Short mmCIF file of C-alpha atoms (C1' of nucleotides) in Angstrom, two decimals:
data_model
loop_
_atom_site.label_atom_id
_atom_site.label_comp_id
_atom_site.label_asym_id
_atom_site.label_seq_id
_atom_site.Cartn_x
_atom_site.Cartn_y
_atom_site.Cartn_z
CA MET X 1 -43.55 -11.94 13.07
CA ALA X 2 -40.87 -11.40 10.59
CA THR X 3 -37.96 -13.80 10.56
CA PHE X 4 -34.46 -12.84 9.80
CA GLN X 5 -31.71 -14.57 8.03
CA SER X 6 -28.10 -13.67 7.23
CA LEU X 7 -27.45 -11.48 4.20
CA PRO X 8 -26.64 -13.39 0.94
CA GLY X 9 -23.14 -14.53 0.77
CA PHE X 10 -22.49 -14.16 4.48
CA ARG X 11 -21.97 -17.13 6.75
CA ASP X 12 -22.99 -17.86 10.36
CA PHE X 13 -20.49 -19.74 12.37
CA TYR X 14 -22.10 -22.05 14.89
CA PRO X 15 -19.70 -23.55 17.51
CA ASP X 16 -18.71 -26.47 15.36
CA ASP X 17 -18.11 -24.23 12.38
CA LEU X 18 -16.11 -21.73 14.41
CA ALA X 19 -14.03 -24.57 15.93
CA ARG X 20 -13.04 -25.63 12.44
CA ARG X 21 -12.30 -22.04 11.35
CA ASN X 22 -10.21 -21.42 14.51
CA HIS X 23 -8.26 -24.60 13.90
CA ILE X 24 -7.31 -23.31 10.49
CA PHE X 25 -6.40 -19.88 11.82
CA ARG X 26 -4.39 -21.44 14.67
CA LEU X 27 -2.18 -23.41 12.37
CA TRP X 28 -1.67 -20.48 9.93
CA ARG X 29 -0.76 -18.21 12.83
CA ARG X 30 1.61 -20.74 14.34
CA THR X 31 3.23 -21.37 11.02
CA ALA X 32 3.71 -17.72 10.22
CA THR X 33 5.20 -17.16 13.68
CA THR X 34 7.72 -19.90 13.14
CA PHE X 35 8.88 -18.12 9.97
CA GLY X 36 9.41 -14.96 12.04
CA PHE X 37 6.40 -13.07 10.64
CA ALA X 38 4.77 -10.51 12.97
CA GLU X 39 0.97 -10.28 13.09
CA TYR X 40 -0.81 -6.97 12.49
CA ASP X 41 -4.33 -5.88 11.93
CA ALA X 42 -6.11 -2.77 10.63
CA PRO X 43 -9.60 -1.29 10.07
CA VAL X 44 -12.18 -3.24 8.15
CA LEU X 45 -13.50 0.06 6.82
CA GLU X 46 -11.24 2.19 4.64
CA PRO X 47 -11.48 5.26 2.36
CA LEU X 48 -12.94 4.25 -1.02
CA ASP X 49 -10.06 6.07 -2.77
CA LEU X 50 -7.55 3.59 -1.35
CA TYR X 51 -8.99 0.92 -3.63
CA LYS X 52 -9.70 3.25 -6.53
CA ALA X 53 -6.05 4.33 -6.45
CA LYS X 54 -4.91 0.77 -6.66
CA SER X 55 -7.40 -0.81 -8.99
CA GLY X 56 -9.18 1.98 -10.87
CA GLU X 57 -12.80 3.24 -10.84
CA GLU X 58 -14.32 0.05 -12.00
CA ILE X 59 -13.47 -1.60 -8.71
CA GLU X 60 -16.27 0.20 -7.01
CA ALA X 61 -18.85 -2.15 -8.59
CA GLN X 62 -17.26 -5.03 -6.65
CA LEU X 63 -17.15 -3.25 -3.25
CA PHE X 64 -19.38 -2.83 -0.31
CA SER X 65 -19.10 0.95 -0.39
CA PHE X 66 -21.19 3.80 0.91
CA THR X 67 -21.10 7.35 2.15
CA ASP X 68 -20.79 7.58 5.94
CA LYS X 69 -22.59 10.19 8.09
CA GLY X 70 -19.68 12.53 7.77
CA GLY X 71 -19.97 12.48 3.98
CA ARG X 72 -16.90 10.29 3.46
CA GLU X 73 -16.81 7.78 0.69
CA VAL X 74 -15.85 4.51 2.40
CA ALA X 75 -15.63 0.83 1.59
CA LEU X 76 -15.33 -2.46 3.46
CA ARG X 77 -11.94 -3.85 2.62
CA PRO X 78 -11.97 -6.32 -0.27
CA GLU X 79 -8.32 -7.33 0.28
CA MET X 80 -5.46 -6.50 2.64
CA THR X 81 -2.69 -5.39 0.23
CA PRO X 82 -3.59 -1.63 -0.04
CA THR X 83 -4.06 -1.41 3.74
CA VAL X 84 -0.75 -3.07 4.53
CA CYS X 85 0.96 -0.88 2.02
CA ARG X 86 -0.48 2.17 3.79
CA LEU X 87 0.73 0.87 7.22
CA VAL X 88 4.19 -0.04 6.04
CA GLY X 89 4.60 3.08 3.92
CA ALA X 90 3.74 5.38 6.76
CA LYS X 91 6.52 3.96 8.96
CA ALA X 92 8.87 2.62 6.39
CA ASN X 93 11.88 4.48 7.67
CA ALA X 94 11.45 3.26 11.24
CA LEU X 95 10.93 -0.38 10.53
CA LYS X 96 13.73 -2.93 10.70
CA ARG X 97 14.27 -4.74 7.40
CA PRO X 98 13.26 -7.09 6.15
CA ILE X 99 9.75 -6.40 7.21
CA LYS X 100 7.86 -9.69 7.53
CA TRP X 101 4.21 -9.30 8.42
CA PHE X 102 1.07 -11.39 8.34
CA SER X 103 -2.58 -11.02 9.20
CA ILE X 104 -5.78 -12.98 9.27
CA GLY X 105 -8.90 -10.94 8.54
CA GLU X 106 -12.32 -10.83 6.97
CA PHE X 107 -12.85 -9.26 3.58
CA TYR X 108 -15.92 -8.25 1.61
CA ARG X 109 -16.72 -8.25 -2.01
CA TYR X 110 -19.98 -7.45 -3.54
CA GLU X 111 -20.12 -10.40 -5.94
CA ARG X 112 -22.22 -13.29 -6.91
CA MET X 113 -21.72 -16.35 -4.79
CA GLN X 114 -20.07 -19.48 -6.12
CA LYS X 115 -18.34 -22.54 -4.91
CA GLY X 116 -15.45 -21.35 -2.77
CA ARG X 117 -16.55 -17.76 -3.04
CA GLY X 118 -18.81 -15.66 -0.87
CA ARG X 119 -19.34 -12.02 -0.11
CA ALA X 120 -17.51 -12.25 3.20
CA PHE X 121 -14.48 -14.48 3.58
CA PHE X 122 -11.27 -14.76 5.53
CA GLN X 123 -7.76 -14.55 4.22
CA PHE X 124 -4.40 -15.18 5.61
CA ASN X 125 -2.03 -12.56 4.18
CA ALA X 126 1.71 -12.58 4.38
CA ASP X 127 4.11 -10.01 2.94
CA VAL X 128 7.83 -9.21 2.91
CA PHE X 129 8.80 -5.56 2.43
CA GLY X 130 12.13 -3.98 1.71
CA GLU X 131 13.81 -6.96 0.07
CA PRO X 132 14.28 -6.61 -3.69
CA GLY X 133 15.97 -9.98 -4.14
CA ILE X 134 14.58 -13.51 -4.52
CA GLU X 135 15.21 -14.08 -0.83
CA ALA X 136 11.78 -12.57 -0.24
CA GLU X 137 10.12 -14.97 -2.74
CA THR X 138 12.00 -17.89 -1.14
CA GLU X 139 10.71 -16.97 2.29
CA LEU X 140 7.10 -16.51 1.20
CA ILE X 141 6.85 -19.60 -1.02
CA GLY X 142 8.34 -21.54 1.84
CA LEU X 143 5.71 -20.09 4.17
CA LEU X 144 2.90 -20.79 1.69
CA VAL X 145 3.90 -24.42 1.35
CA GLN X 146 4.14 -24.89 5.11
CA CYS X 147 0.77 -23.14 5.67
CA LEU X 148 -0.83 -25.98 3.61
CA CYS X 149 1.35 -28.86 4.72
CA ALA X 150 0.71 -27.99 8.37
CA PHE X 151 -2.76 -29.53 7.89
CA GLY X 152 -1.44 -32.78 6.40
CA LEU X 153 -1.72 -31.80 2.70
CA THR X 154 1.11 -33.19 0.61
CA GLU X 155 2.53 -32.75 -2.90
CA GLU X 156 -0.13 -35.24 -3.90
CA ASP X 157 -2.80 -32.76 -2.94
CA TYR X 158 -1.59 -29.46 -4.31
CA PHE X 159 1.17 -27.66 -6.09
CA VAL X 160 2.46 -24.16 -6.62
CA ARG X 161 2.69 -22.77 -10.20
CA LEU X 162 5.54 -20.32 -10.51
CA SER X 163 5.74 -17.72 -13.26
CA ASP X 164 7.32 -14.40 -13.96
CA ARG X 165 5.71 -11.28 -15.39
CA ASN X 166 9.04 -9.55 -15.98
CA LEU X 167 10.11 -12.41 -18.20
CA TRP X 168 6.94 -12.15 -20.18
CA PHE X 169 7.46 -8.41 -20.68
CA TYR X 170 11.09 -8.92 -21.74
CA TYR X 171 10.19 -11.73 -24.08
CA LEU X 172 7.30 -10.00 -25.73
CA GLY X 173 9.37 -6.77 -25.95
CA ALA X 174 12.15 -8.68 -27.63
CA LEU X 175 9.55 -9.86 -30.15
CA GLY X 176 8.84 -6.21 -30.98
CA LEU X 177 5.55 -5.62 -29.09
CA ASP X 178 4.79 -2.30 -27.46
CA ASP X 179 3.42 -2.00 -23.97
CA ALA X 180 -0.27 -2.00 -24.87
CA ARG X 181 0.17 -5.09 -27.06
CA ILE X 182 2.08 -6.83 -24.35
CA ARG X 183 -0.72 -6.33 -21.91
CA ALA X 184 -3.23 -7.58 -24.40
CA VAL X 185 -1.14 -10.70 -25.03
CA LEU X 186 -0.79 -11.28 -21.30
CA GLY X 187 -4.59 -11.07 -21.00
CA ALA X 188 -4.77 -13.80 -23.57
CA VAL X 189 -2.18 -15.86 -21.78
CA ASP X 190 -4.21 -15.59 -18.62
CA ARG X 191 -7.32 -16.86 -20.38
CA TYR X 192 -5.73 -19.44 -22.66
CA GLU X 193 -6.14 -22.32 -20.31
CA LYS X 194 -9.85 -21.73 -20.17
CA TYR X 195 -10.72 -20.58 -23.65
CA GLY X 196 -8.01 -21.88 -25.92
CA ASP X 197 -7.68 -19.80 -29.09
CA ASP X 198 -10.69 -17.75 -28.24
CA ALA X 199 -8.51 -16.13 -25.54
CA PHE X 200 -6.91 -13.99 -28.32
CA LYS X 201 -10.19 -12.39 -29.27
CA GLY X 202 -9.59 -9.44 -27.05
CA TYR X 203 -6.25 -8.90 -28.67
CA ALA X 204 -7.73 -9.18 -32.16
CA GLU X 205 -10.41 -6.53 -31.34
CA GLN X 206 -7.76 -4.04 -30.30
CA PHE X 207 -4.93 -4.74 -32.73
CA GLY X 208 -6.25 -7.02 -35.39
CA THR X 209 -5.77 -10.75 -35.70
CA ILE X 210 -2.54 -11.80 -34.12
CA ASP X 211 0.30 -12.72 -36.36
CA PRO X 212 0.38 -16.51 -36.61
CA ALA X 213 4.11 -16.63 -36.12
CA LEU X 214 3.89 -14.38 -33.01
CA LYS X 215 1.10 -16.46 -31.67
CA GLU X 216 3.13 -19.60 -32.12
CA ARG X 217 5.92 -18.16 -30.05
CA VAL X 218 3.49 -16.92 -27.35
CA LEU X 219 1.91 -20.38 -27.08
CA ALA X 220 5.27 -22.05 -26.98
CA PHE X 221 6.33 -19.73 -24.16
CA LEU X 222 3.18 -20.22 -22.07
CA GLN X 223 3.59 -23.94 -22.34
CA ILE X 224 7.01 -23.91 -20.74
CA ARG X 225 6.94 -26.18 -17.71
CA SER X 226 10.62 -26.47 -16.67
CA LEU X 227 13.71 -24.38 -16.13
CA ALA X 228 15.48 -26.35 -18.80
CA ALA X 229 12.75 -25.55 -21.36
CA LEU X 230 12.87 -21.87 -20.33
CA GLU X 231 16.69 -21.76 -20.80
CA ALA X 232 16.28 -23.34 -24.22
CA VAL X 233 13.97 -20.55 -25.35
CA VAL X 234 15.75 -17.65 -23.74
CA ALA X 235 19.47 -18.40 -24.33
CA PRO X 236 19.36 -18.07 -28.13
CA LEU X 237 17.78 -14.61 -27.92
CA GLN X 238 21.03 -13.33 -26.26
CA ASP X 239 19.04 -10.65 -24.48
CA GLY X 240 20.86 -9.24 -21.43
CA ARG X 241 17.74 -8.58 -19.34
CA MET X 242 16.37 -12.00 -19.95
CA SER X 243 19.66 -13.75 -19.17
CA ALA X 244 19.77 -11.79 -15.89
CA ARG X 245 16.26 -12.83 -15.12
CA LEU X 246 17.08 -16.41 -15.81
CA ALA X 247 19.88 -16.19 -13.25
CA GLU X 248 17.20 -15.09 -10.73
CA TRP X 249 15.15 -18.11 -11.64
CA ARG X 250 18.11 -20.41 -11.04
CA LYS X 251 18.71 -18.81 -7.64
CA LEU X 252 15.07 -18.99 -6.56
CA LEU X 253 14.58 -22.59 -7.69
CA GLY X 254 17.95 -23.45 -6.08
CA ASN X 255 16.77 -22.06 -2.82
CA LEU X 256 13.43 -23.88 -2.94
CA THR X 257 15.16 -27.11 -3.81
CA ALA X 258 17.54 -26.59 -0.87
CA MET X 259 14.46 -26.27 1.33
CA GLY X 260 13.20 -29.55 -0.07
CA LEU X 261 10.17 -27.90 -1.77
CA GLU X 262 10.89 -28.67 -5.34
CA ARG X 263 8.18 -31.38 -5.38
CA PHE X 264 5.56 -28.65 -4.72
CA ILE X 265 6.88 -26.26 -7.33
CA SER X 266 6.01 -26.24 -10.95
CA VAL X 267 7.53 -23.86 -13.42
CA ASP X 268 4.58 -22.60 -15.34
CA LEU X 269 4.65 -19.56 -17.60
CA GLY X 270 0.91 -20.00 -18.15
CA VAL X 271 0.22 -18.07 -14.94
CA VAL X 272 0.25 -14.27 -15.17
CA ARG X 273 -2.30 -13.35 -12.54
CA GLY X 274 -4.65 -11.04 -14.33
CA LEU X 275 -3.95 -7.37 -14.93
CA ALA X 276 -2.73 -6.29 -11.46
CA TYR X 277 0.27 -4.62 -10.03
CA TYR X 278 2.59 -7.55 -10.05
CA THR X 279 6.11 -6.79 -11.27
CA GLY X 280 8.06 -9.98 -11.14
CA PHE X 281 7.66 -13.54 -9.90
CA VAL X 282 4.01 -14.57 -9.43
CA PHE X 283 2.69 -17.78 -8.00
CA GLU X 284 -0.54 -19.63 -7.41
CA ALA X 285 -1.38 -22.77 -5.45
CA PHE X 286 -3.95 -25.20 -6.92
CA ASP X 287 -5.33 -28.57 -5.92
CA ARG X 288 -3.75 -31.28 -8.05
CA LYS X 289 -7.12 -32.60 -9.21
CA GLY X 290 -7.94 -29.26 -10.66
CA GLU X 291 -11.39 -29.26 -9.19
CA LEU X 292 -11.25 -26.05 -7.18
CA ARG X 293 -10.44 -22.44 -7.87
CA ALA X 294 -7.03 -21.19 -6.73
CA ILE X 295 -6.18 -21.92 -3.11
CA ALA X 296 -3.67 -19.12 -2.77
CA GLY X 297 -1.94 -16.56 -4.92
CA GLY X 298 0.64 -13.93 -4.74
CA GLY X 299 3.74 -12.34 -6.24
CA ARG X 300 6.04 -9.36 -6.26
CA TYR X 301 4.67 -5.84 -6.42
CA ASP X 302 7.55 -3.38 -6.11
CA ASP X 303 5.67 -0.26 -7.16
CA LEU X 304 2.58 -0.43 -5.11
CA VAL X 305 3.81 0.85 -1.76
CA GLY X 306 5.26 3.92 -3.52
CA LYS X 307 2.01 4.48 -5.45
CA LEU X 308 -0.17 4.30 -2.32
CA SER X 309 2.11 5.92 0.29
CA GLY X 310 4.73 7.89 -1.53
CA THR X 311 7.52 5.77 -0.07
CA GLN X 312 9.25 3.39 -2.51
CA LEU X 313 9.50 -0.08 -1.04
CA PRO X 314 9.87 -3.40 -2.81
CA ALA X 315 7.37 -6.01 -1.73
CA VAL X 316 6.26 -9.61 -2.20
CA GLY X 317 3.10 -11.09 -0.74
CA PHE X 318 0.51 -13.74 -0.94
CA ALA X 319 -2.94 -14.58 0.42
CA ILE X 320 -4.81 -17.84 1.17
CA GLY X 321 -8.58 -17.73 1.25
CA ASP X 322 -10.47 -19.71 3.85
CA MET X 323 -13.31 -21.01 1.68
CA THR X 324 -11.53 -22.90 -1.05
CA PHE X 325 -8.94 -24.08 1.49
CA ALA X 326 -11.66 -25.51 3.79
CA LEU X 327 -13.18 -27.31 0.79
CA LEU X 328 -9.81 -28.90 -0.04
CA LEU X 329 -9.28 -30.05 3.52
CA GLU X 330 -12.73 -31.55 3.56
CA GLN X 331 -12.23 -33.32 0.21
CA ARG X 332 -9.02 -34.92 1.50
CA GLY X 333 -10.55 -35.89 4.80
CA LEU X 334 -8.33 -33.58 6.74
CA THR X 335 -10.92 -31.73 8.62
CA PRO X 336 -9.94 -32.29 12.22
CA PRO X 337 -12.24 -34.06 14.69
CA LEU X 338 -13.63 -31.57 17.13
CA VAL X 339 -11.89 -31.96 20.43
CA THR X 340 -13.86 -30.31 23.16
CA ALA X 341 -13.15 -32.87 25.84
CA ALA X 342 -13.43 -31.82 29.50
CA ASP X 343 -10.67 -32.69 31.86
CA VAL X 344 -12.90 -33.35 34.80
CA PHE X 345 -16.60 -34.11 35.33
CA CYS X 346 -17.93 -33.65 38.82
CA VAL X 347 -20.55 -36.15 39.87
CA ILE X 348 -22.71 -34.65 42.63
CA GLY X 349 -24.71 -36.92 44.99
CA GLY X 350 -27.47 -34.44 45.68
CA GLU X 351 -28.23 -30.88 46.70
CA GLY X 352 -26.60 -31.51 50.06
CA GLU X 353 -23.29 -32.26 48.40
CA ARG X 354 -23.48 -29.45 45.84
CA PRO X 355 -21.77 -26.70 47.94
CA ALA X 356 -18.67 -28.88 48.49
CA ALA X 357 -18.59 -29.71 44.79
CA LEU X 358 -18.97 -26.03 43.76
CA GLY X 359 -16.00 -25.15 45.96
CA ALA X 360 -13.81 -27.76 44.39
CA ILE X 361 -15.04 -26.93 40.89
CA GLN X 362 -14.03 -23.25 41.34
CA SER X 363 -10.60 -24.20 42.59
CA LEU X 364 -9.97 -26.70 39.75
CA ARG X 365 -11.06 -24.15 37.09
CA ALA X 366 -8.81 -21.52 38.69
CA ALA X 367 -5.98 -24.00 38.46
CA GLY X 368 -6.70 -24.16 34.68
CA PHE X 369 -8.59 -27.39 34.29
CA ARG X 370 -11.67 -27.66 32.20
CA VAL X 371 -14.43 -28.76 34.51
CA GLU X 372 -18.05 -29.62 33.81
CA TYR X 373 -20.90 -30.57 36.24
CA PRO X 374 -24.63 -31.00 36.01
CA PHE X 375 -26.76 -27.99 36.70
CA LYS X 376 -29.62 -30.09 37.99
CA GLU X 377 -29.93 -33.02 40.36
CA LEU X 378 -29.38 -36.27 38.33
CA ALA X 379 -29.13 -39.91 39.08
CA PHE X 380 -25.56 -41.22 39.24
CA GLY X 381 -25.98 -43.31 36.09
CA LYS X 382 -26.95 -40.22 34.08
CA GLN X 383 -24.08 -38.25 35.50
CA PHE X 384 -21.55 -40.84 34.45
CA LYS X 385 -23.09 -41.00 31.04
CA ALA X 386 -22.84 -37.18 30.83
CA ALA X 387 -19.19 -37.42 31.99
CA SER X 388 -18.43 -39.87 29.27
CA GLU X 389 -20.20 -37.74 26.63
CA ALA X 390 -18.29 -34.70 27.80
CA GLY X 391 -15.09 -36.62 27.04
CA ALA X 392 -13.91 -36.26 30.65
CA LYS X 393 -10.76 -38.09 31.55
CA LEU X 394 -11.60 -37.98 35.29
CA ALA X 395 -14.85 -38.02 37.25
CA ILE X 396 -14.81 -36.70 40.77
CA ILE X 397 -17.59 -38.08 42.92
CA PHE X 398 -18.98 -35.83 45.61
CA GLY X 399 -21.06 -38.41 47.50
CA GLY X 400 -22.63 -38.06 50.96
CA ASP X 401 -20.70 -41.02 52.41
CA GLU X 402 -17.39 -39.79 51.22
CA LEU X 403 -17.88 -36.15 52.19
CA ALA X 404 -18.76 -37.28 55.67
CA ARG X 405 -15.30 -38.69 55.90
CA GLY X 406 -13.68 -35.58 54.33
CA VAL X 407 -12.78 -37.40 51.01
CA VAL X 408 -13.96 -37.62 47.41
CA LYS X 409 -13.54 -40.35 44.89
CA ILE X 410 -11.62 -39.80 41.75
CA ARG X 411 -12.57 -42.12 38.94
CA ASP X 412 -10.36 -42.65 35.87
CA MET X 413 -12.99 -42.75 33.07
CA SER X 414 -10.79 -44.82 30.78
CA ASP X 415 -10.23 -47.80 33.04
CA ARG X 416 -12.96 -47.20 35.58
CA SER X 417 -10.59 -47.46 38.46
CA GLU X 418 -11.42 -45.34 41.57
CA ARG X 419 -9.48 -44.08 44.53
CA GLU X 420 -10.22 -41.74 47.44
CA VAL X 421 -8.53 -38.49 47.97
CA ALA X 422 -8.85 -35.95 50.84
CA GLN X 423 -11.14 -33.07 49.85
CA ALA X 424 -8.36 -30.56 50.48
CA GLU X 425 -6.06 -32.28 48.04
CA VAL X 426 -8.36 -32.55 45.01
CA VAL X 427 -6.50 -30.02 42.91
CA ASP X 428 -3.15 -31.57 43.50
CA ALA X 429 -4.60 -35.03 42.84
CA VAL X 430 -6.11 -33.94 39.54
CA ARG X 431 -2.93 -32.24 38.49
CA ASP X 432 -1.05 -35.39 39.32
CA ALA X 433 -3.43 -37.66 37.48
CA LEU X 434 -3.61 -35.44 34.32
CA GLY X 435 0.05 -34.64 34.34
CA GLY X 436 -0.81 -30.92 34.26
"C1'" G Q 1 -25.56 -7.92 -14.06
"C1'" C Q 2 -27.14 -12.83 -17.02
"C1'" G Q 3 -28.71 -18.15 -17.33
"C1'" G Q 4 -29.95 -23.39 -15.46
"C1'" C Q 5 -31.59 -26.34 -11.23
"C1'" C Q 6 -33.60 -26.37 -6.31
"C1'" A Q 7 -36.68 -25.04 -1.49
"C1'" U Q 8 -41.22 -30.22 3.46
"C1'" A Q 9 -38.88 -30.69 11.39
"C1'" G Q 10 -32.25 -28.71 13.79
"C1'" C Q 11 -30.01 -32.57 9.77
"C1'" U Q 12 -30.95 -36.36 5.63
"C1'" C Q 13 -35.27 -37.17 3.14
"C1'" A Q 14 -40.55 -39.59 2.01
"C1'" G Q 15 -45.31 -37.63 0.75
"C1'" U Q 16 -50.09 -41.44 -4.47
"C1'" U Q 17 -53.83 -38.68 -10.66
"C1'" G Q 18 -54.73 -32.26 -6.13
"C1'" G Q 19 -58.43 -35.11 -1.06
"C1'" U Q 20 -59.69 -35.36 5.64
"C1'" U Q 21 -55.36 -34.31 11.43
"C1'" A Q 22 -48.18 -33.75 6.75
"C1'" G Q 23 -44.57 -38.59 7.91
"C1'" A Q 24 -39.73 -41.58 8.82
"C1'" G Q 25 -34.63 -41.94 10.38
"C1'" C Q 26 -31.02 -39.18 12.96
"C1'" A Q 27 -30.47 -35.37 16.74
"C1'" C Q 28 -32.68 -33.13 21.16
"C1'" U Q 29 -35.75 -33.50 26.07
"C1'" U Q 30 -37.96 -36.87 29.66
"C1'" G Q 31 -38.81 -41.67 31.83
"C1'" A Q 32 -37.79 -47.06 32.70
"C1'" U Q 33 -32.95 -46.26 36.68
"C1'" U Q 34 -32.71 -42.65 44.80
"C1'" G Q 35 -24.52 -44.50 44.16
"C1'" U Q 36 -21.58 -45.94 38.64
"C1'" G Q 37 -20.74 -45.04 31.76
"C1'" A Q 38 -23.34 -50.15 27.19
"C1'" U Q 39 -27.44 -51.75 24.61
"C1'" U Q 40 -32.60 -51.44 24.52
"C1'" C Q 41 -37.53 -49.76 25.29
"C1'" A Q 42 -41.35 -45.90 26.02
"C1'" A Q 43 -43.01 -41.00 25.83
"C1'" G Q 44 -42.42 -35.90 24.35
"C1'" G Q 45 -41.16 -31.16 22.09
"C1'" G Q 46 -40.31 -29.28 17.35
"C1'" G Q 47 -43.57 -27.66 10.78
"C1'" U Q 48 -48.61 -21.36 9.15
"C1'" C Q 49 -44.64 -27.51 3.62
"C1'" G Q 50 -39.21 -20.50 2.05
"C1'" C Q 51 -42.66 -16.07 1.41
"C1'" G Q 52 -46.85 -13.69 -1.40
"C1'" G Q 53 -50.73 -14.15 -4.84
"C1'" G Q 54 -53.72 -17.15 -8.35
"C1'" U Q 55 -56.63 -21.70 -10.14
"C1'" U Q 56 -59.92 -25.12 -7.34
"C1'" C Q 57 -65.32 -27.43 -3.30
"C1'" G Q 58 -60.24 -28.54 -1.61
"C1'" A Q 59 -52.98 -26.96 -2.79
"C1'" A Q 60 -46.90 -29.45 0.23
"C1'" U Q 61 -48.70 -31.02 -4.85
"C1'" C Q 62 -50.76 -27.04 -10.54
"C1'" C Q 63 -49.64 -21.65 -12.33
"C1'" C Q 64 -47.33 -16.65 -11.59
"C1'" G Q 65 -44.25 -13.56 -8.74
"C1'" U Q 66 -40.63 -12.96 -4.99
"C1'" U Q 67 -36.67 -14.31 -1.49
"C1'" G Q 68 -32.95 -17.57 -0.52
"C1'" G Q 69 -29.57 -21.67 -1.86
"C1'" C Q 70 -26.51 -24.63 -5.47
"C1'" C Q 71 -24.11 -24.58 -10.25
"C1'" G Q 72 -22.29 -21.91 -14.53
"C1'" C Q 73 -21.28 -16.97 -17.38
"C1'" C Q 74 -19.06 -11.97 -16.38
"C1'" C Q 75 -15.42 -10.84 -12.68
"C1'" C Q 76 -11.82 -12.73 -9.52
"C1'" A Q 77 -7.60 -7.63 -6.40
#
RNA sequence: GCGGCCAUAGCUCAGUUGGUUAGAGCACUUGAUUGUGAUUCAAGGGGUCGCGGGUUCGAAUCCCGUUGGCCGCCCCA
C-alpha cells in the first residue's frame, strides 16, 4: 500500500494550524476594511503570458506552469499584482477613484524551500489605483503598519524602510550615468548590504571597474538614513527634479508623522527592491532583530497597469506574506491561544433523557449558541469533565428527576452554582446567562 | 539548479562494539466512578525504525541509492 504525502513546499493545515491562519486573515481583513479597502478575488490559474509580459521570459523557471487540455499555456499565480492590474485596467473608466482594493490569496512559486519560504503561501495584497500623489503612499503605509500592529507588534518588533527609486535615477543621472549604468548601480545597491564591495562585481563586468569617486558618492547616498541627510546631499546639486522629489518626501513623511507612525518609519536609500517595475517610493518591512527575511514589501508602479491592460493608471501597492509573518508572531509570543470554547455543554442522564436533550440542543444551536453533548452514554462525572474540557460556560443537566418535573438544571461552570429552569425556557435562560 | 546536516509511535526523544519480542514521557482510548469537573492509579491501541538495495549467521545501528525535511547559495515578483 503506497502512502501519500503532500508535495514538497506545500503545507497541510490541521484544525489548529488553520485556526492560526484564519486569525491572521481575520485581522488583516478587518484592518483593510477599516481603511476603506474593498476585497476582491480572481482566478488562481492565469495565462502564462500575463507573467511573461510583466517579468520577462526567465520568470517561467519560477512558475508552476503547464499546457492545459485546450493547448493554452497557463500558470498558477505567483503574485497578485498582474492579476489586479488586469481587473482594474478592464474597468478603469467605471471605477470610482481612488480605487482601494485588497485581497488574501494563495500563491505558487516553483522554488527551493527555505525558512519563511515555501512553494505555496498566502499573501495579503493591498493597492491604491488612480492616485498619482503621495496620498496613496500615505494610505498604504498606514495600512501596512496597522496590519502588523493589529497583532500586538510594536516599533520594538519591526520597522518600515522607505526609499525612492526616482530619486536614485535622478541622482545617478545627475552624476552622468546612462540608463543601463543606472540599473547596474541599482543592482549593486540592492546587494550592497549582503555582499559589501563585491556587490559591484556585476557592474564591473558590464562597464569596467566603477570609478572610485562615483562609488564613493553611491555609497554615501545609499547610507542616507534621514530626511536631513538626504536634503544635505540633494540641495547643493540644485537639480529641479530632485528638489521637487524632496518636496514629496517632506509631504509623505509629514503625513506619516501626523498619523503618529514616524517611530515605525526609517528613511533608508539602501532599499531599491530589485529590478522590478517600481517607479517611485518603495518600502519594505523588516523585523528589528534582522533575523527574518522581509515581512512585507511594496511601492509605486505607475506604468504597469498600462503595460498589462492598455489603460494608463498610477498605482501603489504592497503585500504581506503569511510565512515570515507567522514566524515573527511566534518569535514574539504573539500567536493567539486557540479559543474554541463551547457556550453550553449538555449533560444527559441516560438514553431515556436523550430525546429531550436533543430537542433543546437543536433549539439552542438554532438560536446561535455553540452547543456540545456526548454522543454516547457517559457517567455524570465524565460528562462534567468533558464539559470543562470543552470550555463550556454553562452545563445543562437533562436528568430523569428534573425532566419528570418539566425542568432542567443549568450549572454555571465557573462557580459551580446550579439553578432549575422550565424546559420550555431553556433558550431564554441561556441567552440571559450568557448575555447573548 | 548546487552544497551541508538530518530522518525511530500523533509529538519530543532514548536505543550499548551490529545480537533475541524496539522503549520512555506527553497525547489518545478504556476502566477504577449507575447524578457532578481535581489529583491519582491501572489497562489498552498505535511502529514493516522514511523508502529501496547491499554487507553480515544476524541491521534501527555499517555502506550505496532514493524520497522527504531543516539550513545556506542562486533567485526572491
